[in-house]
């Protein structure tokens, strides 16, 4: 009786201490998550380096970390700096009147007069619609400027998180296999099940991060190039925005280029509008429709609709980290139920 009481009391203490430790680490969950993701992605690189230089774990982890910084970290920092600069310049142009939201809206209404009739049929008052939409556009530009200023002001915090992430990544690269073995030994779920779940975590994280980032880079680059060719203000700014939005399957970059296409039609720039429409639908859209299923859906072994809903849900709950966390949770959910059906119901 006393042994059971002591065992249960210790389990309660174990849970409480674990929760307390998790609470202490809460401010760093983003850095910890991305350290794990980077480790999973660059683990094959580290194994290749180990085969070349032999069992020198510190050296192999250090070289892998340097490769990661050269391929990912430094380009992201440079792109973020350019994005902040371009966002501030765009806001300043709106404030100076070089870009007038009211004028843009009036041109749209002049080009498509049937819009007012359609809005009236739906019971929408068009008298102050212009002012409301214009105010919204100004507010949107102010929000964009605020976010870019915030990124600049929070540079120190970002660098601290980045440093912690890279620091942890080094040790995960060096000691990752031992840590996984220790976790498998500690968790009472069955070694085979735990290895299967860790394998699924690695597969989904690697596929989601690499796949979505490749699609985002491709779509953002393609969008920025066509905006630059058509002389649309802020091509770098909108290219980065399209890259972020492309993390959302199915719609993504079209949220930006399609309204711009409509505006070009409204202002009489038929050639530019047609070029942008065809380019967006065929070239940018093709990058999403072809690359994403190949890079994400196939490797995660998730249906496209599950990837879509889990990505949107993850982003809405966890912000930018959600584009990985959402599909990861969905994949672990399906893997856990497959293990349950196999081990407890006798089904394959």
Tab-separated table of C-alpha atoms in Angstrom:
chain	number	residue	atom	x	y	z
A	1	UNK	CA	0.000	0.000	0.000
A	2	UNK	CA	2.761	2.393	0.951
A	3	UNK	CA	4.704	1.494	-2.193
A	4	UNK	CA	1.719	2.415	-4.384
A	5	UNK	CA	1.235	5.686	-2.510
A	6	UNK	CA	4.908	6.573	-2.938
A	7	UNK	CA	4.777	5.656	-6.616
A	8	UNK	CA	1.697	7.754	-7.267
A	9	UNK	CA	3.085	10.661	-5.281
A	10	UNK	CA	6.295	10.531	-7.263
A	11	UNK	CA	4.335	10.480	-10.547
A	12	UNK	CA	2.421	13.576	-9.427
A	13	UNK	CA	5.712	15.259	-8.520
A	14	UNK	CA	7.171	14.237	-11.882
A	15	UNK	CA	4.232	15.790	-13.754
A	16	UNK	CA	4.325	18.996	-11.700
A	17	UNK	CA	8.088	19.429	-12.120
A	18	UNK	CA	7.815	18.736	-15.860
A	19	UNK	CA	5.020	21.309	-16.238
A	20	UNK	CA	7.022	23.847	-14.232
A	21	UNK	CA	10.065	23.285	-16.420
A	22	UNK	CA	7.923	23.665	-19.535
A	23	UNK	CA	6.492	26.899	-18.145
A	24	UNK	CA	10.005	28.238	-17.538
A	25	UNK	CA	10.967	27.441	-21.132
A	26	UNK	CA	7.754	28.977	-22.562
A	27	UNK	CA	9.447	32.221	-23.774
A	28	UNK	CA	11.887	30.123	-25.799
A	29	UNK	CA	9.518	27.601	-27.351
A	30	UNK	CA	9.920	29.176	-30.787
A	31	UNK	CA	13.718	28.963	-30.613
A	32	UNK	CA	13.548	25.393	-29.270
A	33	UNK	CA	11.106	24.281	-31.957
A	34	UNK	CA	13.185	25.715	-34.790
A	35	UNK	CA	16.358	24.267	-33.303
A	36	UNK	CA	14.713	20.839	-33.464
A	37	UNK	CA	13.484	21.507	-37.016
A	38	UNK	CA	16.894	22.687	-38.231
A	39	UNK	CA	18.541	19.671	-36.597
A	40	UNK	CA	16.166	17.291	-38.353
A	41	UNK	CA	16.682	19.007	-41.712
A	42	UNK	CA	20.494	19.163	-41.524
A	43	UNK	CA	21.016	15.779	-39.847
A	44	UNK	CA	21.762	14.093	-43.218
A	45	UNK	CA	24.407	16.769	-43.898
A	46	UNK	CA	26.015	16.079	-40.549
A	47	UNK	CA	26.046	12.330	-41.196
A	48	UNK	CA	27.776	12.977	-44.522
A	49	UNK	CA	30.386	15.130	-42.793
A	50	UNK	CA	30.959	12.454	-40.134
A	51	UNK	CA	31.618	9.904	-42.878
A	52	UNK	CA	34.206	12.261	-44.355
A	53	UNK	CA	36.057	13.394	-41.200
A	54	UNK	CA	35.401	10.471	-38.857
A	55	UNK	CA	33.936	10.430	-35.356
A	56	UNK	CA	34.617	14.011	-34.327
A	57	UNK	CA	31.192	15.116	-33.056
A	58	UNK	CA	32.088	18.681	-32.099
A	59	UNK	CA	33.778	19.412	-35.416
A	60	UNK	CA	30.975	17.787	-37.426
A	61	UNK	CA	28.288	19.714	-35.547
A	62	UNK	CA	30.224	22.971	-35.944
A	63	UNK	CA	30.697	22.530	-39.704
A	64	UNK	CA	27.012	21.639	-40.121
A	65	UNK	CA	26.017	24.724	-38.162
A	66	UNK	CA	28.197	26.941	-40.360
A	67	UNK	CA	26.591	25.445	-43.476
A	68	UNK	CA	23.154	26.119	-41.982
A	69	UNK	CA	24.068	29.737	-41.282
A	70	UNK	CA	25.434	30.258	-44.804
A	71	UNK	CA	22.408	28.689	-46.504
A	72	UNK	CA	19.568	29.857	-44.264
A	73	UNK	CA	20.371	32.297	-41.471
A	74	UNK	CA	22.430	34.954	-43.270
A	75	UNK	CA	20.131	35.167	-46.344
A	76	UNK	CA	17.071	35.472	-44.069
A	77	UNK	CA	18.689	38.308	-42.103
A	78	UNK	CA	19.641	40.186	-45.270
A	79	UNK	CA	16.173	39.698	-46.754
A	80	UNK	CA	14.530	40.875	-43.520
A	81	UNK	CA	16.626	44.040	-43.540
A	82	UNK	CA	15.659	44.774	-47.140
A	83	UNK	CA	12.001	44.041	-46.345
A	84	UNK	CA	11.992	46.485	-43.429
A	85	UNK	CA	13.585	49.197	-45.548
A	86	UNK	CA	11.147	48.703	-48.409
A	87	UNK	CA	8.139	48.602	-46.076
A	88	UNK	CA	9.108	51.905	-44.468
A	89	UNK	CA	9.613	53.508	-47.889
A	90	UNK	CA	6.195	52.297	-49.045
A	91	UNK	CA	4.502	53.762	-45.976
A	92	UNK	CA	6.318	57.053	-46.487
A	93	UNK	CA	5.031	57.193	-50.070
A	94	UNK	CA	1.475	56.685	-48.817
A	95	UNK	CA	1.938	59.410	-46.203
A	96	UNK	CA	3.414	61.793	-48.786
A	97	UNK	CA	0.489	61.234	-51.150
A	98	UNK	CA	2.521	59.558	-53.893
A	99	UNK	CA	0.269	56.526	-53.432
A	100	UNK	CA	-3.311	57.695	-52.797
A	101	UNK	CA	-5.733	54.919	-51.709
A	102	UNK	CA	-8.761	57.113	-52.482
A	103	UNK	CA	-7.572	57.683	-56.016
A	104	UNK	CA	-6.999	53.964	-56.473
A	105	UNK	CA	-10.529	53.201	-55.266
A	106	UNK	CA	-12.079	55.874	-57.479
A	107	UNK	CA	-10.339	54.435	-60.525
A	108	UNK	CA	-11.721	51.012	-59.691
A	109	UNK	CA	-15.253	52.394	-59.385
A	110	UNK	CA	-14.937	54.343	-62.634
A	111	UNK	CA	-13.668	51.287	-64.483
A	112	UNK	CA	-16.245	48.918	-63.006
A	113	UNK	CA	-19.447	50.953	-62.412
A	114	UNK	CA	-21.477	47.778	-62.025
A	115	UNK	CA	-19.791	47.248	-58.645
A	116	UNK	CA	-21.940	49.990	-57.071
A	117	UNK	CA	-25.123	48.416	-58.425
A	118	UNK	CA	-24.106	45.009	-57.134
A	119	UNK	CA	-23.317	46.412	-53.693
A	120	UNK	CA	-26.697	48.175	-53.504
A	121	UNK	CA	-28.461	44.889	-54.321
A	122	UNK	CA	-26.691	43.330	-51.348
A	123	UNK	CA	-27.808	46.211	-49.128
A	124	UNK	CA	-24.370	47.830	-48.792
A	125	UNK	CA	-24.375	51.615	-48.529
A	126	UNK	CA	-22.044	52.981	-51.199
A	127	UNK	CA	-22.169	56.626	-50.050
A	128	UNK	CA	-19.422	56.289	-47.468
A	129	UNK	CA	-17.920	53.113	-48.863
A	130	UNK	CA	-15.117	55.030	-50.501
A	131	UNK	CA	-14.102	56.679	-47.234
A	132	UNK	CA	-14.324	53.444	-45.284
A	133	UNK	CA	-12.249	51.436	-47.744
A	134	UNK	CA	-9.765	54.269	-48.109
A	135	UNK	CA	-9.413	54.489	-44.343
A	136	UNK	CA	-8.924	50.746	-44.229
A	137	UNK	CA	-6.203	50.920	-46.884
A	138	UNK	CA	-4.444	53.687	-44.974
A	139	UNK	CA	-4.764	51.661	-41.773
A	140	UNK	CA	-3.360	48.630	-43.570
A	141	UNK	CA	-0.334	50.602	-44.740
A	142	UNK	CA	0.121	51.962	-41.212
A	143	UNK	CA	-0.083	48.431	-39.819
A	144	UNK	CA	2.504	47.277	-42.338
A	145	UNK	CA	4.781	50.150	-41.373
A	146	UNK	CA	4.217	49.441	-37.686
A	147	UNK	CA	5.162	45.808	-38.151
A	148	UNK	CA	8.282	46.687	-40.107
A	149	UNK	CA	9.265	49.270	-37.478
A	150	UNK	CA	8.567	46.640	-34.821
A	151	UNK	CA	10.864	44.198	-36.585
A	152	UNK	CA	13.578	46.826	-36.579
A	153	UNK	CA	13.048	47.744	-32.938
A	154	UNK	CA	12.995	44.111	-31.858
A	155	UNK	CA	16.236	43.311	-33.635
A	156	UNK	CA	18.025	42.685	-30.337
A	157	UNK	CA	15.331	40.268	-29.155
A	158	UNK	CA	15.398	38.519	-32.531
A	159	UNK	CA	19.182	38.160	-32.411
A	160	UNK	CA	18.993	36.731	-28.885
A	161	UNK	CA	16.417	34.145	-29.987
A	162	UNK	CA	18.500	33.372	-33.068
A	163	UNK	CA	21.628	32.918	-30.972
A	164	UNK	CA	19.792	30.603	-28.556
A	165	UNK	CA	18.391	28.615	-31.465
A	166	UNK	CA	21.809	28.154	-33.070
A	167	UNK	CA	23.390	27.335	-29.693
A	168	UNK	CA	20.806	24.625	-29.035
A	169	UNK	CA	21.069	23.379	-32.614
A	170	UNK	CA	24.765	22.700	-32.126
A	171	UNK	CA	24.113	20.425	-29.155
A	172	UNK	CA	21.155	18.728	-30.820
A	173	UNK	CA	23.313	17.988	-33.852
A	174	UNK	CA	26.066	16.663	-31.622
A	175	UNK	CA	23.977	14.731	-29.088
A	176	UNK	CA	20.689	14.243	-30.939
A	177	UNK	CA	20.851	10.459	-31.225
A	178	UNK	CA	21.656	10.053	-27.535
A	179	UNK	CA	18.781	12.369	-26.582
A	180	UNK	CA	16.330	10.428	-28.738
A	181	UNK	CA	17.526	7.177	-27.181
A	182	UNK	CA	17.098	8.688	-23.703
A	183	UNK	CA	13.564	9.895	-24.466
A	184	UNK	CA	12.592	6.527	-25.921
A	185	UNK	CA	13.926	4.836	-22.800
A	186	UNK	CA	12.060	7.226	-20.478
A	187	UNK	CA	8.626	7.263	-22.106
A	188	UNK	CA	6.360	4.315	-21.257
A	189	UNK	CA	4.755	4.051	-24.713
A	190	UNK	CA	6.667	1.115	-26.131
A	191	UNK	CA	9.991	1.507	-27.909
A	192	UNK	CA	8.640	0.512	-31.322
A	193	UNK	CA	5.793	3.022	-31.147
A	194	UNK	CA	8.101	5.791	-29.950
A	195	UNK	CA	10.586	5.170	-32.759
A	196	UNK	CA	7.702	5.248	-35.257
A	197	UNK	CA	6.459	8.588	-33.883
A	198	UNK	CA	9.961	10.088	-33.883
A	199	UNK	CA	10.398	8.908	-37.461
A	200	UNK	CA	7.104	10.523	-38.433
A	201	UNK	CA	8.143	13.748	-36.670
A	202	UNK	CA	11.385	13.833	-38.649
A	203	UNK	CA	9.699	13.032	-41.973
A	204	UNK	CA	6.938	15.609	-41.619
A	205	UNK	CA	9.182	18.360	-40.258
A	206	UNK	CA	11.739	17.869	-43.011
A	207	UNK	CA	9.126	17.706	-45.764
A	208	UNK	CA	7.028	20.599	-44.463
A	209	UNK	CA	9.870	23.019	-43.809
A	210	UNK	CA	11.816	22.263	-46.973
A	211	UNK	CA	8.741	21.953	-49.170
A	212	UNK	CA	6.902	25.042	-47.971
A	213	UNK	CA	10.042	27.166	-47.889
A	214	UNK	CA	10.966	26.136	-51.425
A	215	UNK	CA	7.447	26.961	-52.635
A	216	UNK	CA	7.501	30.269	-50.726
A	217	UNK	CA	10.887	31.277	-52.130
A	218	UNK	CA	9.890	30.328	-55.667
A	219	UNK	CA	6.518	32.101	-55.573
A	220	UNK	CA	7.890	35.177	-53.816
A	221	UNK	CA	10.772	35.437	-56.278
A	222	UNK	CA	8.504	34.962	-59.293
A	223	UNK	CA	6.021	37.515	-57.940
A	224	UNK	CA	8.725	40.057	-57.155
A	225	UNK	CA	10.263	39.670	-60.617
A	226	UNK	CA	6.994	40.277	-62.462
A	227	UNK	CA	6.179	43.257	-60.240
A	228	UNK	CA	9.630	44.696	-61.017
A	229	UNK	CA	9.210	44.095	-64.762
A	230	UNK	CA	5.774	45.776	-64.738
A	231	UNK	CA	7.166	48.684	-62.657
A	232	UNK	CA	4.761	48.109	-59.750
A	233	UNK	CA	5.875	49.996	-56.602
A	234	UNK	CA	7.667	47.958	-53.932
A	235	UNK	CA	8.470	44.746	-55.847
A	236	UNK	CA	10.735	43.440	-53.081
A	237	UNK	CA	8.155	44.258	-50.404
A	238	UNK	CA	5.333	42.517	-52.251
A	239	UNK	CA	7.593	39.624	-53.215
A	240	UNK	CA	8.329	38.938	-49.546
A	241	UNK	CA	4.631	39.327	-48.659
A	242	UNK	CA	3.706	36.855	-51.412
A	243	UNK	CA	6.345	34.458	-50.097
A	244	UNK	CA	4.796	34.571	-46.612
A	245	UNK	CA	1.255	34.211	-47.969
A	246	UNK	CA	2.290	31.287	-50.164
A	247	UNK	CA	2.647	29.274	-46.959
A	248	UNK	CA	-1.170	29.053	-47.154
A	249	UNK	CA	-1.980	26.348	-49.718
A	250	UNK	CA	-4.423	26.947	-52.589
A	251	UNK	CA	-4.693	30.761	-52.287
A	252	UNK	CA	-1.355	32.141	-51.104
A	253	UNK	CA	0.314	34.659	-53.419
A	254	UNK	CA	-2.900	35.278	-55.392
A	255	UNK	CA	-4.120	37.409	-52.469
A	256	UNK	CA	-1.582	40.008	-53.656
A	257	UNK	CA	-1.164	39.697	-57.414
A	258	UNK	CA	-4.847	39.235	-58.335
A	259	UNK	CA	-6.095	42.553	-56.814
A	260	UNK	CA	-3.132	44.301	-58.479
A	261	UNK	CA	-4.206	42.730	-61.751
A	262	UNK	CA	-7.746	44.098	-61.313
A	263	UNK	CA	-6.354	47.558	-60.562
A	264	UNK	CA	-4.215	47.487	-63.711
A	265	UNK	CA	-7.312	46.654	-65.758
A	266	UNK	CA	-9.180	49.492	-64.048
A	267	UNK	CA	-6.460	52.016	-64.892
A	268	UNK	CA	-6.343	51.016	-68.555
A	269	UNK	CA	-3.051	49.095	-68.360
A	270	UNK	CA	-4.520	46.200	-70.307
A	271	UNK	CA	-1.253	44.732	-71.496
A	272	UNK	CA	0.358	44.768	-68.044
A	273	UNK	CA	-2.830	43.409	-66.461
A	274	UNK	CA	-3.099	40.570	-68.970
A	275	UNK	CA	0.568	39.720	-68.583
A	276	UNK	CA	0.224	39.673	-64.784
A	277	UNK	CA	-2.967	37.585	-64.945
A	278	UNK	CA	-1.445	34.975	-67.238
A	279	UNK	CA	1.863	34.959	-65.366
A	280	UNK	CA	0.149	34.673	-61.989
A	281	UNK	CA	-2.277	31.956	-63.012
A	282	UNK	CA	0.196	29.870	-64.999
A	283	UNK	CA	3.700	30.498	-63.679
A	284	UNK	CA	3.120	31.429	-60.002
A	285	UNK	CA	0.112	29.118	-59.711
A	286	UNK	CA	1.991	26.255	-61.333
A	287	UNK	CA	4.744	26.534	-58.745
A	288	UNK	CA	2.136	25.939	-56.023
A	289	UNK	CA	0.140	23.253	-57.809
A	290	UNK	CA	3.182	21.263	-58.912
A	291	UNK	CA	5.846	21.781	-56.264
A	292	UNK	CA	3.721	21.653	-53.103
A	293	UNK	CA	2.171	18.187	-53.675
A	294	UNK	CA	5.595	16.826	-54.654
A	295	UNK	CA	7.575	18.376	-51.802
A	296	UNK	CA	4.976	18.387	-49.010
A	297	UNK	CA	2.052	16.073	-49.620
A	298	UNK	CA	4.023	13.113	-50.943
A	299	UNK	CA	6.654	13.069	-48.193
A	300	UNK	CA	4.224	13.742	-45.351
A	301	UNK	CA	1.821	11.152	-46.786
A	302	UNK	CA	-1.059	13.503	-45.976
A	303	UNK	CA	-3.997	14.219	-48.307
A	304	UNK	CA	-3.975	17.699	-49.836
A	305	UNK	CA	-7.096	18.765	-47.932
A	306	UNK	CA	-5.522	17.730	-44.608
A	307	UNK	CA	-2.400	19.738	-45.454
A	308	UNK	CA	-4.578	22.758	-46.316
A	309	UNK	CA	-6.719	22.746	-43.171
A	310	UNK	CA	-3.890	21.838	-40.803
A	311	UNK	CA	-1.669	24.585	-42.261
A	312	UNK	CA	-4.336	27.287	-41.973
A	313	UNK	CA	-5.313	26.111	-38.495
A	314	UNK	CA	-1.691	25.972	-37.383
A	315	UNK	CA	-0.962	29.487	-38.627
A	316	UNK	CA	-4.096	30.873	-36.946
A	317	UNK	CA	-3.066	29.326	-33.602
A	318	UNK	CA	0.725	29.524	-33.610
A	319	UNK	CA	1.518	32.295	-36.084
A	320	UNK	CA	4.291	31.748	-38.608
A	321	UNK	CA	5.462	28.603	-36.768
A	322	UNK	CA	2.064	27.048	-37.477
A	323	UNK	CA	2.861	26.216	-41.100
A	324	UNK	CA	5.068	23.439	-39.674
A	325	UNK	CA	3.263	22.698	-36.401
A	326	UNK	CA	-0.156	22.291	-38.069
A	327	UNK	CA	0.786	19.527	-40.555
A	328	UNK	CA	3.063	17.987	-37.922
A	329	UNK	CA	0.187	17.616	-35.444
A	330	UNK	CA	-2.033	16.253	-38.219
A	331	UNK	CA	0.591	13.677	-39.225
A	332	UNK	CA	1.188	12.601	-35.626
A	333	UNK	CA	-2.584	12.337	-35.144
A	334	UNK	CA	-2.924	10.010	-38.107
A	335	UNK	CA	0.192	8.017	-37.173
A	336	UNK	CA	-1.024	7.559	-33.594
A	337	UNK	CA	-4.383	6.243	-34.772
A	338	UNK	CA	-2.667	3.895	-37.232
A	339	UNK	CA	-0.560	2.499	-34.375
A	340	UNK	CA	-3.708	2.131	-32.250
A	341	UNK	CA	-5.576	0.234	-34.989
A	342	UNK	CA	-2.572	-2.023	-35.570
A	343	UNK	CA	-1.692	-2.794	-31.938
A	344	UNK	CA	-5.110	-2.784	-30.270
A	345	UNK	CA	-7.600	-3.619	-32.995
A	346	UNK	CA	-5.415	-5.956	-35.017
A	347	UNK	CA	-5.852	-3.918	-38.223
A	348	UNK	CA	-3.112	-2.873	-40.616
